[in-house]
Coordinates of N, CA, C and O in Angstrom, one line a residue:
X223 N -6.1 39.2 -27.8 CA -6.7 38.2 -26.9 C -8.2 38.2 -27.0 O -8.9 37.2 -26.8
X224 N -8.8 39.4 -27.3 CA -10.3 39.4 -27.5 C -10.7 38.6 -28.7 O -11.7 37.9 -28.6
X225 N -10.0 38.6 -29.7 CA -10.3 37.8 -30.9 C -10.2 36.3 -30.6 O -11.0 35.5 -31.0
X226 N -9.1 35.9 -29.8 CA -8.9 34.5 -29.4 C -10.1 34.1 -28.6 O -10.6 33.0 -28.7
X227 N -10.5 35.0 -27.6 CA -11.6 34.7 -26.7 C -12.9 34.5 -27.5 O -13.8 33.7 -27.1
X228 N -13.0 35.1 -28.7 CA -14.2 34.9 -29.5 C -14.1 33.7 -30.5 O -14.9 33.5 -31.4
X229 N -13.0 33.0 -30.4 CA -12.8 31.8 -31.2 C -12.1 32.0 -32.5 O -12.2 31.2 -33.4
X230 N -11.5 33.1 -32.7 CA -10.8 33.5 -34.0 C -9.5 32.6 -34.1 O -8.5 32.8 -33.3
X231 N -9.5 31.7 -35.0 CA -8.4 30.7 -35.1 C -7.1 31.4 -35.7 O -6.0 31.0 -35.3
X232 N -7.3 32.4 -36.5 CA -6.1 33.1 -37.1 C -5.4 33.9 -36.0 O -4.2 34.0 -35.9
X233 N -6.2 34.5 -35.1 CA -5.7 35.3 -34.0 C -4.9 34.3 -33.0 O -3.8 34.6 -32.5
X234 N -5.5 33.1 -32.8 CA -4.8 32.1 -32.0 C -3.5 31.7 -32.6 O -2.5 31.5 -31.9
X235 N -3.5 31.5 -33.9 CA -2.3 31.1 -34.6 C -1.2 32.1 -34.4 O 0.0 31.8 -34.2
X236 N -1.5 33.4 -34.5 CA -0.6 34.4 -34.3 C -0.1 34.4 -32.9 O 1.1 34.6 -32.6
X237 N -1.0 34.3 -31.9 CA -0.7 34.2 -30.5 C 0.2 33.0 -30.3 O 1.2 33.1 -29.5
X238 N -0.1 31.9 -30.9 CA 0.7 30.7 -30.7 C 2.2 30.9 -31.2 O 3.1 30.6 -30.5
X239 N 2.3 31.5 -32.3 CA 3.6 31.8 -32.9 C 4.4 32.7 -32.0 O 5.6 32.6 -31.8
X240 N 3.7 33.7 -31.4 CA 4.4 34.7 -30.6 C 4.8 34.1 -29.2 O 5.8 34.4 -28.6
X241 N 3.9 33.2 -28.6 CA 4.1 32.8 -27.2 C 4.7 31.4 -27.1 O 5.3 31.1 -26.0
X242 N 4.6 30.5 -28.1 CA 5.1 29.1 -27.9 C 6.6 29.0 -27.5 O 6.9 28.3 -26.6
X243 N 7.5 29.8 -28.1 CA 8.9 29.7 -27.6 C 9.1 30.1 -26.2 O 9.8 29.5 -25.4
X244 N 8.4 31.2 -25.7 CA 8.4 31.6 -24.3 C 7.9 30.5 -23.4 O 8.5 30.2 -22.4
X245 N 6.7 30.0 -23.7 CA 6.1 29.0 -22.9 C 7.0 27.8 -22.8 O 7.3 27.2 -21.7
X246 N 7.5 27.3 -24.0 CA 8.3 26.1 -24.0 C 9.6 26.3 -23.2 O 10.0 25.5 -22.4
X247 N 10.2 27.5 -23.3 CA 11.4 27.8 -22.6 C 11.2 27.8 -21.0 O 12.0 27.2 -20.3
X248 N 10.1 28.3 -20.6 CA 9.8 28.3 -19.1 C 9.6 26.8 -18.7 O 10.1 26.4 -17.7
X249 N 8.8 26.1 -19.4 CA 8.4 24.7 -19.1 C 9.7 23.8 -19.0 O 9.9 23.1 -18.1
X250 N 10.5 23.9 -20.0 CA 11.7 23.0 -20.1 C 12.7 23.3 -19.0 O 13.3 22.4 -18.5
X251 N 12.7 24.6 -18.5 CA 13.6 24.9 -17.3 C 13.1 24.3 -16.1 O 13.9 23.9 -15.2
X252 N 11.8 24.1 -15.9 CA 11.2 23.5 -14.7 C 11.2 22.0 -14.8 O 11.6 21.3 -13.9
X253 N 10.7 21.5 -15.9 CA 10.4 20.1 -16.1 C 11.7 19.3 -16.4 O 11.9 18.2 -15.9
X254 N 12.6 19.9 -17.2 CA 13.9 19.3 -17.5 C 13.8 18.0 -18.4 O 14.8 17.4 -18.5
X255 N 12.7 17.7 -18.9 CA 12.6 16.6 -19.8 C 11.9 17.1 -21.0 O 10.8 17.6 -21.0
X256 N 12.6 17.0 -22.2 CA 12.1 17.6 -23.4 C 10.7 17.0 -23.8 O 9.8 17.8 -24.2
X257 N 10.5 15.7 -23.8 CA 9.2 15.2 -24.2 C 8.1 15.6 -23.3 O 7.0 16.0 -23.8
X258 N 8.3 15.6 -22.0 CA 7.3 16.1 -21.1 C 7.1 17.6 -21.2 O 6.0 18.1 -21.1
X259 N 8.1 18.3 -21.5 CA 8.0 19.8 -21.6 C 7.2 20.1 -22.9 O 6.4 21.0 -22.8
X260 N 7.4 19.4 -23.9 CA 6.5 19.6 -25.1 C 5.1 19.3 -24.8 O 4.2 20.1 -25.2
X261 N 4.8 18.3 -24.1 CA 3.4 18.0 -23.7 C 2.8 19.1 -22.8 O 1.7 19.5 -23.0
X262 N 3.6 19.5 -21.8 CA 3.1 20.6 -20.9 C 2.9 21.9 -21.7 O 1.9 22.6 -21.5
X263 N 3.8 22.2 -22.6 CA 3.7 23.4 -23.4 C 2.4 23.4 -24.2 O 1.7 24.4 -24.3
X264 N 2.2 22.2 -24.8 CA 0.9 22.1 -25.6 C -0.3 22.3 -24.7 O -1.3 23.0 -25.1
X265 N -0.3 21.7 -23.5 CA -1.4 21.9 -22.6 C -1.6 23.4 -22.2 O -2.7 23.9 -22.1
X266 N -0.5 24.1 -22.0 CA -0.5 25.5 -21.7 C -1.2 26.3 -22.9 O -2.0 27.2 -22.7
X267 N -0.8 26.0 -24.1 CA -1.3 26.7 -25.3 C -2.8 26.4 -25.4 O -3.6 27.3 -25.7
X268 N -3.2 25.2 -25.1 CA -4.7 24.9 -25.1 C -5.4 25.7 -24.0 O -6.5 26.2 -24.3
X269 N -4.8 25.8 -22.8 CA -5.3 26.6 -21.8 C -5.5 28.0 -22.2 O -6.5 28.7 -21.9
X270 N -4.5 28.6 -22.9 CA -4.6 30.0 -23.4 C -5.8 30.1 -24.3 O -6.5 31.1 -24.3
X271 N -6.0 29.2 -25.2 CA -7.1 29.2 -26.1 C -8.5 29.1 -25.3 O -9.4 29.9 -25.6
X272 N -8.5 28.2 -24.4 CA -9.8 28.0 -23.6 C -10.1 29.1 -22.6 O -11.2 29.5 -22.4
X273 N -9.0 29.7 -22.1 CA -9.2 30.7 -21.0 C -9.0 32.1 -21.5 O -8.8 33.1 -20.7
X274 N -8.9 32.3 -22.8 CA -8.7 33.7 -23.3 C -9.6 34.7 -22.8 O -9.2 35.9 -22.6
X275 N -10.9 34.4 -22.6 CA -11.8 35.3 -22.0 C -11.5 35.8 -20.6 O -12.0 36.8 -20.2
X276 N -10.7 35.0 -19.9 CA -10.3 35.3 -18.5 C -9.2 36.3 -18.4 O -8.9 36.8 -17.4
X277 N -8.5 36.5 -19.6 CA -7.3 37.4 -19.6 C -7.8 38.9 -19.3 O -8.8 39.4 -19.8
X278 N -7.1 39.5 -18.3 CA -7.4 40.9 -18.0 C -6.2 41.8 -18.2 O -5.2 41.6 -17.6
X279 N -6.3 42.7 -19.2 CA -5.1 43.5 -19.6 C -4.6 44.4 -18.4 O -3.4 44.6 -18.3
X280 N -5.5 44.7 -17.5 CA -5.1 45.6 -16.4 C -4.2 44.8 -15.3 O -3.6 45.4 -14.5
X281 N -4.2 43.5 -15.4 CA -3.5 42.6 -14.5 C -2.0 42.3 -15.0 O -1.2 41.9 -14.2
X282 N -1.8 42.6 -16.3 CA -0.4 42.4 -16.8 C -0.5 42.1 -18.3 O -1.6 41.9 -18.9
X283 N 0.7 41.9 -18.9 CA 0.7 41.6 -20.3 C 0.3 40.2 -20.6 O 0.3 39.3 -19.7
X284 N 0.1 40.0 -21.9 CA -0.3 38.6 -22.3 C 0.9 37.7 -22.1 O 0.7 36.5 -21.7
X285 N 2.1 38.2 -22.3 CA 3.3 37.3 -22.1 C 3.4 37.0 -20.6 O 3.7 35.8 -20.3
X286 N 3.2 37.9 -19.7 CA 3.2 37.6 -18.3 C 2.2 36.6 -17.9 O 2.4 35.6 -17.1
X287 N 1.0 36.8 -18.4 CA -0.1 35.8 -18.1 C 0.2 34.4 -18.6 O 0.1 33.5 -17.9
X288 N 0.7 34.3 -19.8 CA 1.1 33.0 -20.4 C 2.3 32.4 -19.6 O 2.3 31.2 -19.4
X289 N 3.2 33.3 -19.2 CA 4.4 32.8 -18.5 C 3.9 32.2 -17.1 O 4.4 31.2 -16.7
X290 N 3.0 32.9 -16.5 CA 2.5 32.4 -15.2 C 1.8 31.1 -15.3 O 2.0 30.1 -14.5
X291 N 0.9 31.0 -16.3 CA 0.2 29.7 -16.6 C 1.2 28.6 -16.9 O 1.1 27.5 -16.4
X292 N 2.2 28.9 -17.7 CA 3.2 27.9 -18.1 C 4.0 27.4 -16.9 O 4.2 26.2 -16.7
X293 N 4.4 28.4 -16.0 CA 5.2 28.0 -14.8 C 4.4 27.1 -13.9 O 4.8 26.1 -13.4
X294 N 3.1 27.5 -13.7 CA 2.3 26.7 -12.8 C 2.0 25.3 -13.3 O 2.1 24.3 -12.5
X295 N 1.8 25.2 -14.6 CA 1.6 23.9 -15.2 C 2.8 23.0 -15.1 O 2.8 21.8 -14.8
X296 N 4.0 23.6 -15.3 CA 5.3 22.9 -15.2 C 5.5 22.4 -13.8 O 5.9 21.3 -13.6
X297 N 5.3 23.3 -12.8 CA 5.5 22.9 -11.4 C 4.5 21.8 -11.1 O 4.9 20.8 -10.4
X298 N 3.2 21.9 -11.5 CA 2.3 20.8 -11.3 C 2.7 19.5 -11.8 O 2.6 18.4 -11.2
X299 N 3.3 19.5 -13.0 CA 3.8 18.3 -13.6 C 5.0 17.7 -12.8 O 5.0 16.5 -12.6
X300 N 5.9 18.5 -12.4 CA 7.0 18.0 -11.6 C 6.5 17.4 -10.3 O 6.9 16.3 -9.8
X301 N 5.6 18.1 -9.6 CA 5.0 17.6 -8.4 C 4.3 16.3 -8.6 O 4.4 15.4 -7.8
X302 N 3.5 16.2 -9.7 CA 2.8 15.0 -10.0 C 3.8 13.8 -10.2 O 3.5 12.7 -9.7
X303 N 4.8 14.1 -10.9 CA 5.8 13.0 -11.2 C 6.5 12.6 -9.9 O 6.7 11.4 -9.7
X304 N 6.8 13.6 -9.0 CA 7.4 13.2 -7.7 C 6.5 12.4 -6.9 O 6.9 11.5 -6.2
X305 N 5.2 12.8 -6.9 CA 4.2 12.0 -6.1 C 4.1 10.6 -6.6 O 4.0 9.7 -5.8
X306 N 4.2 10.4 -7.9 CA 4.1 9.1 -8.5 C 5.3 8.3 -8.1 O 5.2 7.1 -7.7
X307 N 6.5 8.9 -8.1 CA 7.7 8.2 -7.6 C 7.6 7.8 -6.2 O 7.9 6.7 -5.8
X308 N 7.1 8.8 -5.3 CA 6.9 8.5 -3.9 C 6.0 7.3 -3.7 O 6.2 6.5 -2.8
X309 N 4.9 7.3 -4.4 CA 3.9 6.2 -4.3 C 4.6 4.9 -4.7 O 4.3 3.9 -4.0
X310 N 5.4 4.8 -5.7 CA 6.0 3.6 -6.1 C 7.0 3.1 -5.1 O 7.1 1.9 -4.8
X311 N 7.8 4.1 -4.5 CA 8.7 3.7 -3.4 C 8.0 3.2 -2.2 O 8.4 2.2 -1.6
X312 N 6.9 3.8 -1.9 CA 6.1 3.4 -0.7 C 5.5 2.0 -0.9 O 5.5 1.1 -0.1
X313 N 5.0 1.8 -2.2 CA 4.4 0.4 -2.5 C 5.5 -0.6 -2.5 O 5.3 -1.7 -1.9
X314 N 6.7 -0.3 -3.0 CA 7.8 -1.3 -3.0 C 8.2 -1.6 -1.5 O 8.5 -2.7 -1.2
X315 N 8.2 -0.6 -0.7 CA 8.6 -0.8 0.7 C 7.6 -1.7 1.4 O 7.9 -2.5 2.2
X316 N 6.3 -1.4 1.1 CA 5.2 -2.3 1.7 C 5.3 -3.7 1.2 O 5.2 -4.6 2.0
X317 N 5.6 -3.9 0.0 CA 5.7 -5.3 -0.6 C 6.9 -6.0 0.1 O 6.9 -7.1 0.4
X318 N 8.0 -5.2 0.2 CA 9.2 -5.8 0.8 C 9.0 -6.2 2.2 O 9.4 -7.3 2.7
X319 N 8.3 -5.3 3.0 CA 8.0 -5.6 4.4 C 7.1 -6.8 4.5 O 7.3 -7.6 5.3
X320 N 6.1 -6.9 3.6 CA 5.2 -8.0 3.6 C 5.9 -9.3 3.4 O 5.7 -10.3 4.2
X321 N 6.8 -9.4 2.5 CA 7.6 -10.6 2.2 C 8.4 -11.0 3.5 O 8.4 -12.1 3.8
X322 N 9.0 -10.0 4.1 CA 9.8 -10.3 5.3 C 8.9 -10.8 6.4 O 9.3 -11.7 7.1
X323 N 7.8 -10.1 6.6 CA 6.9 -10.5 7.6 C 6.4 -12.0 7.4 O 6.2 -12.7 8.4
X324 N 6.1 -12.4 6.2 CA 5.7 -13.7 5.9 C 6.7 -14.7 6.3 O 6.5 -15.8 6.9
X325 N 8.0 -14.4 5.9 CA 9.1 -15.3 6.3 C 9.2 -15.4 7.8 O 9.4 -16.5 8.3
X326 N 9.2 -14.3 8.4 CA 9.4 -14.3 9.9 C 8.3 -15.1 10.6 O 8.5 -15.8 11.5
X327 N 7.1 -14.9 10.1 CA 5.9 -15.6 10.6 C 6.0 -17.1 10.4 O 5.7 -17.9 11.3
X328 N 6.5 -17.5 9.2 CA 6.7 -19.0 9.0 C 7.7 -19.5 9.9 O 7.6 -20.6 10.5
X329 N 8.8 -18.8 10.1 CA 9.9 -19.3 11.0 C 9.4 -19.4 12.4 O 9.6 -20.4 13.1
X330 N 8.6 -18.4 12.9 CA 8.1 -18.4 14.2 C 7.1 -19.5 14.4 O 7.2 -20.2 15.4
X331 N 6.3 -19.8 13.4 CA 5.3 -20.9 13.5 C 6.0 -22.2 13.6 O 5.6 -23.1 14.4
X332 N 7.1 -22.4 12.8 CA 7.8 -23.6 12.8 C 8.5 -23.9 14.1 O 8.4 -25.0 14.7
X333 N 9.1 -22.8 14.7 CA 9.7 -22.9 16.0 C 8.7 -23.3 17.1 O 9.0 -24.1 18.0
X334 N 7.5 -22.6 17.1 CA 6.5 -22.9 18.1 C 6.0 -24.4 17.9 O 5.8 -25.0 18.9
X335 N 5.9 -24.8 16.7 CA 5.4 -26.2 16.5 C 6.4 -27.2 17.0 O 6.0 -28.2 17.6
X336 N 7.7 -26.9 16.8 CA 8.7 -27.8 17.3 C 8.7 -27.8 18.9 O 8.8 -28.9 19.5
X337 N 8.5 -26.6 19.4 CA 8.4 -26.5 20.9 C 7.2 -27.3 21.4 O 7.3 -28.0 22.4
X338 N 6.1 -27.2 20.8 CA 4.9 -27.9 21.2 C 5.1 -29.4 21.1 O 4.8 -30.2 22.1
X339 N 5.7 -29.9 20.0 CA 6.0 -31.3 19.9 C 7.0 -31.8 21.0 O 6.8 -32.9 21.6
X340 N 8.0 -31.0 21.3 CA 8.9 -31.4 22.4 C 8.2 -31.4 23.7 O 8.4 -32.3 24.5
X341 N 7.3 -30.4 24.0 CA 6.6 -30.4 25.3 C 5.6 -31.5 25.4 O 5.4 -32.0 26.5
X342 N 5.0 -31.9 24.3 CA 4.0 -33.0 24.3 C 4.8 -34.3 24.7 O 4.2 -35.2 25.4
X343 N 6.0 -34.4 24.3 CA 6.8 -35.6 24.7 C 7.0 -35.7 26.2 O 7.3 -36.7 26.8
X344 N 6.9 -34.5 26.9 CA 7.1 -34.5 28.3 C 5.9 -34.9 29.1 O 5.9 -35.0 30.3
X345 N 4.7 -35.1 28.4 CA 3.5 -35.5 29.1 C 3.5 -37.0 29.3 O 4.2 -37.7 28.6
X346 N 2.7 -37.5 30.2 CA 2.5 -38.9 30.3 C 1.7 -39.4 29.1 O 1.1 -38.6 28.4
X347 N 1.8 -40.7 28.8 CA 1.1 -41.2 27.7 C -0.4 -40.9 27.7 O -1.0 -40.6 26.7
X348 N -1.0 -41.1 28.9 CA -2.4 -40.8 29.0 C -2.8 -39.4 28.8 O -3.8 -39.1 28.1
X349 N -2.0 -38.5 29.3 CA -2.2 -37.0 29.1 C -2.0 -36.7 27.6 O -2.8 -36.0 27.1
X350 N -1.0 -37.2 27.0 CA -0.7 -36.9 25.6 C -1.9 -37.4 24.7 O -2.3 -36.7 23.8
X351 N -2.4 -38.6 25.0 CA -3.5 -39.1 24.2 C -4.7 -38.2 24.3 O -5.3 -37.9 23.3
X352 N -5.1 -37.8 25.5 CA -6.2 -36.9 25.8 C -6.1 -35.6 25.1 O -7.0 -35.1 24.4
X353 N -4.9 -35.0 25.2 CA -4.7 -33.6 24.6 C -4.6 -33.7 23.1 O -5.2 -32.9 22.4
X354 N -4.0 -34.8 22.6 CA -3.9 -34.9 21.1 C -5.3 -35.1 20.5 O -5.6 -34.5 19.5
X355 N -6.1 -35.9 21.1 CA -7.5 -36.1 20.6 C -8.3 -34.9 20.7 O -9.0 -34.6 19.7
X356 N -8.2 -34.1 21.7 CA -8.9 -32.9 21.9 C -8.4 -31.8 20.9 O -9.2 -31.1 20.2
X357 N -7.1 -31.5 20.9 CA -6.6 -30.4 20.1 C -6.2 -30.7 18.7 O -6.3 -29.7 17.9
X358 N -5.9 -31.9 18.4 CA -5.5 -32.2 17.0 C -6.6 -32.8 16.2 O -6.6 -32.7 15.0
X359 N -7.5 -33.5 16.9 CA -8.6 -34.1 16.2 C -9.9 -33.3 16.4 O -10.9 -33.6 15.8
X360 N -9.9 -32.4 17.4 CA -11.1 -31.6 17.6 C -12.2 -32.2 18.4 O -13.3 -31.8 18.3
X361 N -11.9 -33.2 19.2 CA -12.9 -33.9 19.9 C -13.2 -33.2 21.2 O -12.4 -32.5 21.8
X362 N -14.5 -33.3 21.7 CA -14.9 -32.7 22.9 C -14.4 -33.6 24.1 O -14.0 -34.7 23.8
X363 N -14.5 -33.1 25.3 CA -14.2 -33.9 26.5 C -14.9 -35.2 26.4 O -14.4 -36.3 26.7
X364 N -16.2 -35.1 26.2 CA -17.1 -36.3 26.2 C -16.6 -37.3 25.1 O -16.5 -38.5 25.3
X365 N -16.3 -36.8 23.9 CA -15.9 -37.7 22.8 C -14.5 -38.3 23.1 O -14.3 -39.5 22.8
X366 N -13.6 -37.6 23.8 CA -12.3 -38.1 24.2 C -12.5 -39.2 25.2 O -11.9 -40.3 25.1
X367 N -13.5 -39.0 26.1 CA -13.8 -40.0 27.2 C -14.3 -41.3 26.5 O -13.9 -42.4 26.8
X368 N -15.2 -41.2 25.5 CA -15.7 -42.3 24.8 C -14.6 -43.0 24.0 O -14.5 -44.3 23.9
X369 N -13.8 -42.2 23.3 CA -12.7 -42.8 22.5 C -11.7 -43.6 23.3 O -11.2 -44.7 22.9
X370 N -11.4 -43.1 24.5 CA -10.4 -43.8 25.4 C -11.1 -44.7 26.4 O -10.4 -45.4 27.2
X371 N -12.4 -44.8 26.3 CA -13.2 -45.7 27.2 C -12.8 -45.4 28.7 O -12.4 -46.3 29.5
X372 N -12.8 -44.1 29.0 CA -12.4 -43.6 30.4 C -13.5 -42.7 30.9 O -14.1 -42.0 30.1
X373 N -13.8 -42.7 32.2 CA -14.8 -41.8 32.7 C -14.5 -40.3 32.4 O -13.3 -39.9 32.4
X374 N -15.5 -39.5 32.2 CA -15.4 -38.1 31.8 C -14.6 -37.3 32.9 O -13.6 -36.6 32.5
X375 N -14.8 -37.5 34.2 CA -14.0 -36.7 35.1 C -12.5 -37.0 35.1 O -11.7 -36.1 35.2
X376 N -12.2 -38.3 34.8 CA -10.8 -38.6 34.7 C -10.1 -37.9 33.5 O -9.0 -37.5 33.5
X377 N -10.9 -37.9 32.3 CA -10.4 -37.2 31.1 C -10.1 -35.7 31.4 O -9.1 -35.1 31.0
X378 N -11.1 -35.1 32.1 CA -11.0 -33.7 32.4 C -9.7 -33.4 33.3 O -9.0 -32.5 33.1
X379 N -9.5 -34.3 34.2 CA -8.3 -34.2 35.1 C -7.0 -34.4 34.3 O -6.1 -33.6 34.4
X380 N -7.0 -35.4 33.4 CA -5.8 -35.6 32.6 C -5.5 -34.4 31.7 O -4.4 -34.0 31.5
X381 N -6.6 -33.9 31.1 CA -6.4 -32.7 30.2 C -5.9 -31.5 31.0 O -5.0 -30.8 30.5
X382 N -6.5 -31.3 32.1 CA -6.1 -30.1 32.9 C -4.6 -30.3 33.3 O -3.8 -29.3 33.1
X383 N -4.3 -31.4 33.8 CA -2.9 -31.6 34.2 C -1.9 -31.5 33.0 O -0.8 -30.9 33.1
X384 N -2.3 -32.1 31.9 CA -1.5 -32.1 30.7 C -1.3 -30.7 30.2 O -0.2 -30.2 29.8
X385 N -2.4 -29.9 30.2 CA -2.3 -28.5 29.7 C -1.5 -27.6 30.6 O -0.7 -26.8 30.2
X386 N -1.5 -27.9 31.9 CA -0.7 -27.1 32.9 C 0.8 -27.4 32.6 O 1.6 -26.5 32.6
X387 N 1.1 -28.7 32.4 CA 2.5 -29.1 32.1 C 2.9 -28.5 30.7 O 4.1 -28.0 30.6
X388 N 2.0 -28.5 29.7 CA 2.4 -27.8 28.5 C 2.7 -26.3 28.6 O 3.6 -25.8 28.1
X389 N 1.8 -25.7 29.4 CA 2.0 -24.2 29.6 C 3.3 -24.0 30.3 O 4.0 -23.1 29.9
X390 N 3.6 -24.7 31.3 CA 4.9 -24.6 32.0 C 6.1 -24.8 31.1 O 7.1 -24.1 31.1
X391 N 6.0 -25.9 30.3 CA 7.1 -26.2 29.4 C 7.3 -25.2 28.4 O 8.4 -24.8 28.0
X392 N 6.2 -24.6 27.9 CA 6.3 -23.5 26.8 C 6.7 -22.2 27.4 O 6.9 -21.2 26.6
X393 N 6.6 -22.0 28.7 CA 7.0 -20.7 29.3 C 5.9 -19.7 29.2 O 6.2 -18.5 29.3
X394 N 4.7 -20.1 29.1 CA 3.5 -19.2 29.0 C 3.2 -18.8 30.4 O 3.1 -19.6 31.3
X395 N 3.0 -17.4 30.6 CA 2.6 -16.9 31.9 C 1.2 -16.5 31.8 O 0.7 -16.1 30.8
X396 N 0.5 -16.7 33.0 CA -0.9 -16.4 33.0 C -1.2 -15.0 33.7 O -0.4 -14.4 34.3

């Protein structure tokens, strides 16, 4: 390991030959996918090359150290894959909910529109004209009064009475 830590490629080649089967065996038992296991095992061997200076003989054998690194990397890969699956499921659930909410909102809007049209039919013609000009054409009280050639106080009264009838018809509570 000291030679590997100093960049000795021949020493790493010998280390690789000695540890690669052990590392791969540990990784494949955890990951259970051969292609991913090969990738993780390669990452572990690169870690052994890069971290060779961190190896401490008093803490355990080289095989134990390599096995620990391999197991940790394999578990990390499994957790990462599970997290990705969880994110995909969560995203699919959000998209599904969004589509349902849009449909529900469209249905609710359509039903409310039908109820408003039905309630507007229950107003007097004068009230309906005033409310329609104000709410569907966006006219002010003064502009409604000018459009209908009616005094402003009369328009305000018609609108108030019409809106009260609409509120009652639609079942809105104050």
